[in-house]
Amino acid sequence: NAGVMQNPRHLVRRRGQEARLRCSPMKGHSHVYWYRQLPEEGLKFMVYLQKENIIDESGMPKERFSAEFPKEGPSILRIQQVVRGDSAAYFCASSPLGLGGNEQFFGPGTRLTVL
Amino acid sequence: AQRVTQPEKLLSVFKGAPVELKCNYSYSGSPELFWYVQYSRQRLQLLLRHISRESIKGFTADLNKGETSFHLKKPFAQEEDSAMYYCALKPILTGGGNKLTFGTGTQLKVEL
């Protein structure tokens, strides 16, 4: 089991462009979580998805950010019209079930730099 | 709302010395507490969780509800313990809610 995969590992965008971050959960995991880590801060929860469903998006900015986890393929975190403040490390985690007591396994992260 | 505080950004100890990484939390309900570790150039991984009450790599952590703390301890630090340590909290809620709230992390440096 290769673990949680994220790509790209590094992404550079100019202000106003779109950023697409991909996350492939561990085999057998149907729950995905996205976290953002700004410089000098801890990881902050953004969104929790199950296949084809958004379960909790309470940490997601209301504008420009969206996430999906389709029936087939990876989960995508999409940031439209990026701004410098979006520069951060974005981590994805997956778990086999969404109920309490299940460990979240983290990917290596995608480091987004907005010029 | 829940909050996790790790007051030390950097903790430097000598090899063989005791280690204590501090973590305090605030949450009105029943929390589940975790310690995650990130070694250099590796991904974040779970070190231990309070409900397991186990020792991993010589580390232990006890949940103190009175002091709302979950400090990570090890009696004798090893060079390979050098890493970034994050304390995290998850509410124990019936029916779901699996998001983790992280502290800002403490960089542990073990010197020879």
mmCIF file of C-alpha atoms in Angstrom:
data_model
loop_
_atom_site.group_PDB
_atom_site.id
_atom_site.type_symbol
_atom_site.label_atom_id
_atom_site.label_comp_id
_atom_site.label_asym_id
_atom_site.label_seq_id
_atom_site.Cartn_x
_atom_site.Cartn_y
_atom_site.Cartn_z
ATOM 1 C CA ASN A 1 0.000 0.000 0.000
ATOM 2 C CA ALA A 2 1.687 3.153 -1.225
ATOM 3 C CA GLY A 3 -0.002 5.390 1.314
ATOM 4 C CA VAL A 4 -1.776 8.645 0.623
ATOM 5 C CA MET A 5 -0.508 10.228 -2.580
ATOM 6 C CA GLN A 6 -0.617 13.903 -3.372
ATOM 7 C CA ASN A 7 0.369 15.661 -6.538
ATOM 8 C CA PRO A 8 1.913 17.852 -7.452
ATOM 9 C CA ARG A 9 4.332 18.150 -4.542
ATOM 10 C CA HIS A 10 5.125 21.723 -5.495
ATOM 11 C CA LEU A 11 2.915 24.079 -7.453
ATOM 12 C CA VAL A 12 3.680 27.625 -8.518
ATOM 13 C CA ARG A 13 0.919 29.885 -9.743
ATOM 14 C CA ARG A 14 0.605 33.546 -10.579
ATOM 15 C CA ARG A 15 -2.088 35.636 -8.979
ATOM 16 C CA GLY A 16 -5.430 35.059 -10.686
ATOM 17 C CA GLN A 17 -4.642 31.577 -11.964
ATOM 18 C CA GLU A 18 -6.304 28.382 -10.827
ATOM 19 C CA ALA A 19 -4.651 25.738 -8.646
ATOM 20 C CA ARG A 20 -5.715 22.092 -8.650
ATOM 21 C CA LEU A 21 -4.386 19.814 -5.954
ATOM 22 C CA ARG A 22 -4.939 16.076 -6.127
ATOM 23 C CA CYS A 23 -5.146 13.478 -3.412
ATOM 24 C CA SER A 24 -5.369 9.721 -3.842
ATOM 25 C CA PRO A 25 -6.345 8.059 -0.560
ATOM 26 C CA MET A 26 -4.925 4.806 0.697
ATOM 27 C CA LYS A 27 -6.410 1.696 -0.820
ATOM 28 C CA GLY A 28 -9.648 0.829 0.930
ATOM 29 C CA HIS A 29 -10.111 4.316 2.385
ATOM 30 C CA SER A 30 -13.282 6.138 1.428
ATOM 31 C CA HIS A 31 -12.885 9.258 3.588
ATOM 32 C CA VAL A 32 -10.650 12.186 2.710
ATOM 33 C CA TYR A 33 -9.714 15.290 4.693
ATOM 34 C CA TRP A 34 -7.947 18.427 3.511
ATOM 35 C CA TYR A 35 -5.873 20.612 5.828
ATOM 36 C CA ARG A 36 -3.965 23.817 5.165
ATOM 37 C CA GLN A 37 -0.794 24.894 6.908
ATOM 38 C CA LEU A 38 0.133 28.546 6.634
ATOM 39 C CA PRO A 39 3.705 29.569 7.522
ATOM 40 C CA GLU A 40 4.383 29.393 11.267
ATOM 41 C CA GLU A 41 0.956 27.883 11.968
ATOM 42 C CA GLY A 42 -0.462 24.438 12.664
ATOM 43 C CA LEU A 43 -2.547 22.450 10.226
ATOM 44 C CA LYS A 44 -6.083 23.789 9.929
ATOM 45 C CA PHE A 45 -9.008 21.666 8.838
ATOM 46 C CA MET A 46 -10.667 22.667 5.591
ATOM 47 C CA VAL A 47 -13.021 19.959 4.388
ATOM 48 C CA TYR A 48 -14.020 16.345 4.943
ATOM 49 C CA LEU A 49 -15.367 14.278 2.064
ATOM 50 C CA GLN A 50 -16.701 10.863 1.423
ATOM 51 C CA LYS A 51 -17.064 9.453 -2.071
ATOM 52 C CA GLU A 52 -19.344 11.873 -3.976
ATOM 53 C CA ASN A 53 -20.320 13.700 -0.762
ATOM 54 C CA ILE A 54 -19.056 16.664 1.199
ATOM 55 C CA ILE A 55 -19.551 15.807 4.858
ATOM 56 C CA ASP A 56 -18.082 18.889 6.551
ATOM 57 C CA GLU A 57 -16.760 21.998 4.801
ATOM 58 C CA SER A 58 -16.780 24.257 7.838
ATOM 59 C CA GLY A 59 -13.100 25.132 7.416
ATOM 60 C CA MET A 60 -13.284 25.992 3.766
ATOM 61 C CA PRO A 61 -13.197 29.661 2.692
ATOM 62 C CA LYS A 62 -16.568 30.609 1.229
ATOM 63 C CA GLU A 63 -15.192 31.911 -2.021
ATOM 64 C CA ARG A 64 -12.761 30.554 -4.617
ATOM 65 C CA PHE A 65 -12.226 27.201 -2.862
ATOM 66 C CA SER A 66 -14.007 23.980 -3.738
ATOM 67 C CA ALA A 67 -13.404 20.290 -3.192
ATOM 68 C CA GLU A 68 -14.697 17.091 -4.650
ATOM 69 C CA PHE A 69 -14.162 13.380 -4.259
ATOM 70 C CA PRO A 70 -15.721 11.647 -7.261
ATOM 71 C CA LYS A 71 -16.737 8.029 -7.454
ATOM 72 C CA GLU A 72 -13.678 7.339 -9.573
ATOM 73 C CA GLY A 73 -10.375 9.112 -9.302
ATOM 74 C CA PRO A 74 -8.648 11.282 -6.750
ATOM 75 C CA SER A 75 -10.042 13.983 -4.538
ATOM 76 C CA ILE A 76 -9.446 17.462 -5.958
ATOM 77 C CA LEU A 77 -9.007 20.698 -4.046
ATOM 78 C CA ARG A 78 -9.527 23.583 -6.427
ATOM 79 C CA ILE A 79 -8.560 27.172 -5.757
ATOM 80 C CA GLN A 80 -9.743 29.709 -8.286
ATOM 81 C CA GLN A 81 -8.141 33.105 -8.860
ATOM 82 C CA VAL A 82 -5.329 32.446 -6.398
ATOM 83 C CA VAL A 83 -3.947 35.248 -4.256
ATOM 84 C CA ARG A 84 -0.647 35.497 -2.394
ATOM 85 C CA GLY A 85 -2.374 34.584 0.862
ATOM 86 C CA ASP A 86 -3.187 31.151 -0.563
ATOM 87 C CA SER A 87 0.506 30.252 -0.443
ATOM 88 C CA ALA A 88 0.672 27.362 2.004
ATOM 89 C CA ALA A 89 1.182 23.644 2.370
ATOM 90 C CA TYR A 90 -1.972 21.670 1.702
ATOM 91 C CA PHE A 91 -2.207 18.251 3.296
ATOM 92 C CA CYS A 92 -4.607 15.483 2.528
ATOM 93 C CA ALA A 93 -5.428 12.630 4.897
ATOM 94 C CA SER A 94 -7.566 9.554 4.484
ATOM 95 C CA SER A 95 -9.247 7.077 6.799
ATOM 96 C CA PRO A 96 -11.192 3.875 6.219
ATOM 97 C CA LEU A 97 -14.256 5.158 8.037
ATOM 98 C CA GLY A 98 -15.422 8.552 9.179
ATOM 99 C CA LEU A 99 -16.480 7.638 12.661
ATOM 100 C CA GLY A 100 -14.400 8.457 15.693
ATOM 101 C CA GLY A 101 -11.533 6.164 16.514
ATOM 102 C CA ASN A 102 -10.133 5.842 13.015
ATOM 103 C CA GLU A 103 -6.636 7.038 12.365
ATOM 104 C CA GLN A 104 -6.084 9.577 9.623
ATOM 105 C CA PHE A 105 -3.116 8.829 7.390
ATOM 106 C CA PHE A 106 -1.468 11.866 5.875
ATOM 107 C CA GLY A 107 -0.012 12.500 2.470
ATOM 108 C CA PRO A 108 3.270 14.348 1.898
ATOM 109 C CA GLY A 109 1.504 17.620 1.109
ATOM 110 C CA THR A 110 1.449 20.028 -1.800
ATOM 111 C CA ARG A 111 3.336 23.254 -1.349
ATOM 112 C CA LEU A 112 1.567 26.035 -3.233
ATOM 113 C CA THR A 113 3.434 29.227 -4.002
ATOM 114 C CA VAL A 114 1.562 32.155 -5.479
ATOM 115 C CA LEU A 115 3.737 34.747 -7.183
ATOM 116 C CA ALA B 1 -14.881 25.725 19.458
ATOM 117 C CA GLN B 2 -11.772 23.781 20.286
ATOM 118 C CA ARG B 3 -8.243 25.055 20.582
ATOM 119 C CA VAL B 4 -4.846 23.402 21.050
ATOM 120 C CA THR B 5 -1.859 25.315 22.404
ATOM 121 C CA GLN B 6 1.767 24.275 22.192
ATOM 122 C CA PRO B 7 3.674 27.060 23.939
ATOM 123 C CA GLU B 8 7.153 26.118 22.759
ATOM 124 C CA LYS B 9 8.184 26.533 19.130
ATOM 125 C CA LEU B 10 11.549 24.959 19.764
ATOM 126 C CA LEU B 11 12.805 22.652 22.483
ATOM 127 C CA SER B 12 16.457 21.742 22.604
ATOM 128 C CA VAL B 13 17.716 18.980 24.928
ATOM 129 C CA PHE B 14 20.847 16.890 25.241
ATOM 130 C CA LYS B 15 20.860 13.203 24.410
ATOM 131 C CA GLY B 16 19.855 11.189 27.450
ATOM 132 C CA ALA B 17 18.003 14.077 29.075
ATOM 133 C CA PRO B 18 14.276 13.903 29.836
ATOM 134 C CA VAL B 19 11.879 15.457 27.360
ATOM 135 C CA GLU B 20 8.521 17.070 27.958
ATOM 136 C CA LEU B 21 6.589 18.663 25.112
ATOM 137 C CA LYS B 22 3.706 20.710 26.417
ATOM 138 C CA CYS B 23 0.177 20.676 25.052
ATOM 139 C CA ASN B 24 -2.888 22.361 26.500
ATOM 140 C CA TYR B 25 -6.334 22.299 25.034
ATOM 141 C CA SER B 26 -9.709 23.932 25.419
ATOM 142 C CA TYR B 27 -12.893 22.150 24.520
ATOM 143 C CA SER B 28 -16.211 22.068 26.319
ATOM 144 C CA GLY B 29 -17.022 18.456 25.484
ATOM 145 C CA SER B 30 -15.118 15.171 25.608
ATOM 146 C CA PRO B 31 -11.978 15.257 23.488
ATOM 147 C CA GLU B 32 -9.741 12.647 22.020
ATOM 148 C CA LEU B 33 -6.095 13.754 22.042
ATOM 149 C CA PHE B 34 -3.251 12.767 19.742
ATOM 150 C CA TRP B 35 0.416 13.403 19.178
ATOM 151 C CA TYR B 36 1.636 13.448 15.594
ATOM 152 C CA VAL B 37 5.292 13.536 14.562
ATOM 153 C CA GLN B 38 6.981 14.673 11.387
ATOM 154 C CA TYR B 39 10.570 13.579 10.891
ATOM 155 C CA SER B 40 12.742 15.451 8.434
ATOM 156 C CA ARG B 41 11.570 14.941 4.843
ATOM 157 C CA GLN B 42 8.825 12.550 5.922
ATOM 158 C CA ARG B 43 5.080 12.852 6.154
ATOM 159 C CA LEU B 44 3.084 13.505 9.277
ATOM 160 C CA GLN B 45 2.395 10.310 11.190
ATOM 161 C CA LEU B 46 0.502 9.377 14.300
ATOM 162 C CA LEU B 47 2.739 8.834 17.312
ATOM 163 C CA LEU B 48 0.170 8.048 19.965
ATOM 164 C CA ARG B 49 -3.393 8.669 21.083
ATOM 165 C CA HIS B 50 -4.631 8.998 24.626
ATOM 166 C CA ILE B 51 -7.274 6.289 24.385
ATOM 167 C CA SER B 52 -4.619 3.687 23.611
ATOM 168 C CA ARG B 53 -2.666 4.454 26.754
ATOM 169 C CA GLU B 54 0.439 2.930 25.203
ATOM 170 C CA SER B 55 4.084 3.906 24.968
ATOM 171 C CA ILE B 56 5.482 4.409 21.487
ATOM 172 C CA LYS B 57 9.245 4.785 20.939
ATOM 173 C CA GLY B 58 9.533 5.428 24.661
ATOM 174 C CA PHE B 59 7.067 8.332 24.570
ATOM 175 C CA THR B 60 4.014 8.532 26.807
ATOM 176 C CA ALA B 61 1.291 11.114 27.242
ATOM 177 C CA ASP B 62 -1.415 11.282 29.880
ATOM 178 C CA LEU B 63 -4.621 13.201 29.463
ATOM 179 C CA ASN B 64 -5.134 15.471 32.471
ATOM 180 C CA LYS B 65 -8.688 16.739 32.288
ATOM 181 C CA GLY B 66 -8.280 18.933 35.360
ATOM 182 C CA GLU B 67 -5.405 20.846 33.809
ATOM 183 C CA THR B 68 -6.657 20.285 30.229
ATOM 184 C CA SER B 69 -3.226 19.080 29.248
ATOM 185 C CA PHE B 70 -1.751 16.246 27.221
ATOM 186 C CA HIS B 71 1.990 16.645 27.617
ATOM 187 C CA LEU B 72 4.321 14.286 25.741
ATOM 188 C CA LYS B 73 7.146 12.809 27.792
ATOM 189 C CA LYS B 74 10.174 10.634 27.332
ATOM 190 C CA PRO B 75 12.666 9.877 30.113
ATOM 191 C CA PHE B 76 15.781 9.741 27.931
ATOM 192 C CA ALA B 77 15.960 11.602 24.631
ATOM 193 C CA GLN B 78 17.607 9.978 21.625
ATOM 194 C CA GLU B 79 19.099 11.702 18.607
ATOM 195 C CA GLU B 80 16.486 10.101 16.343
ATOM 196 C CA ASP B 81 13.733 11.824 18.321
ATOM 197 C CA SER B 82 14.612 15.116 16.657
ATOM 198 C CA ALA B 83 11.487 16.068 14.725
ATOM 199 C CA MET B 84 8.452 18.329 14.649
ATOM 200 C CA TYR B 85 5.731 17.290 17.085
ATOM 201 C CA TYR B 86 2.093 18.311 16.795
ATOM 202 C CA CYS B 87 -0.587 17.892 19.411
ATOM 203 C CA ALA B 88 -4.111 17.448 18.024
ATOM 204 C CA LEU B 89 -7.655 17.178 19.310
ATOM 205 C CA LYS B 90 -10.757 15.566 17.930
ATOM 206 C CA PRO B 91 -14.190 15.866 19.548
ATOM 207 C CA ILE B 92 -15.791 12.617 20.588
ATOM 208 C CA LEU B 93 -19.170 13.120 18.988
ATOM 209 C CA THR B 94 -21.844 10.623 18.280
ATOM 210 C CA GLY B 95 -22.581 10.318 14.602
ATOM 211 C CA GLY B 96 -19.452 11.718 13.064
ATOM 212 C CA GLY B 97 -17.156 14.685 13.123
ATOM 213 C CA ASN B 98 -13.684 13.500 12.478
ATOM 214 C CA LYS B 99 -11.755 16.716 11.961
ATOM 215 C CA LEU B 100 -8.548 17.274 13.855
ATOM 216 C CA THR B 101 -7.567 20.570 15.455
ATOM 217 C CA PHE B 102 -3.796 20.957 15.586
ATOM 218 C CA GLY B 103 -1.443 22.992 17.695
ATOM 219 C CA THR B 104 1.294 25.025 16.038
ATOM 220 C CA GLY B 105 3.898 22.370 16.701
ATOM 221 C CA THR B 106 7.119 22.089 18.677
ATOM 222 C CA GLN B 107 10.448 21.415 16.998
ATOM 223 C CA LEU B 108 12.434 19.032 19.204
ATOM 224 C CA LYS B 109 16.167 19.091 18.727
ATOM 225 C CA VAL B 110 18.241 16.479 20.520
ATOM 226 C CA GLU B 111 21.882 17.447 20.752
ATOM 227 C CA LEU B 112 24.805 15.158 21.353
#
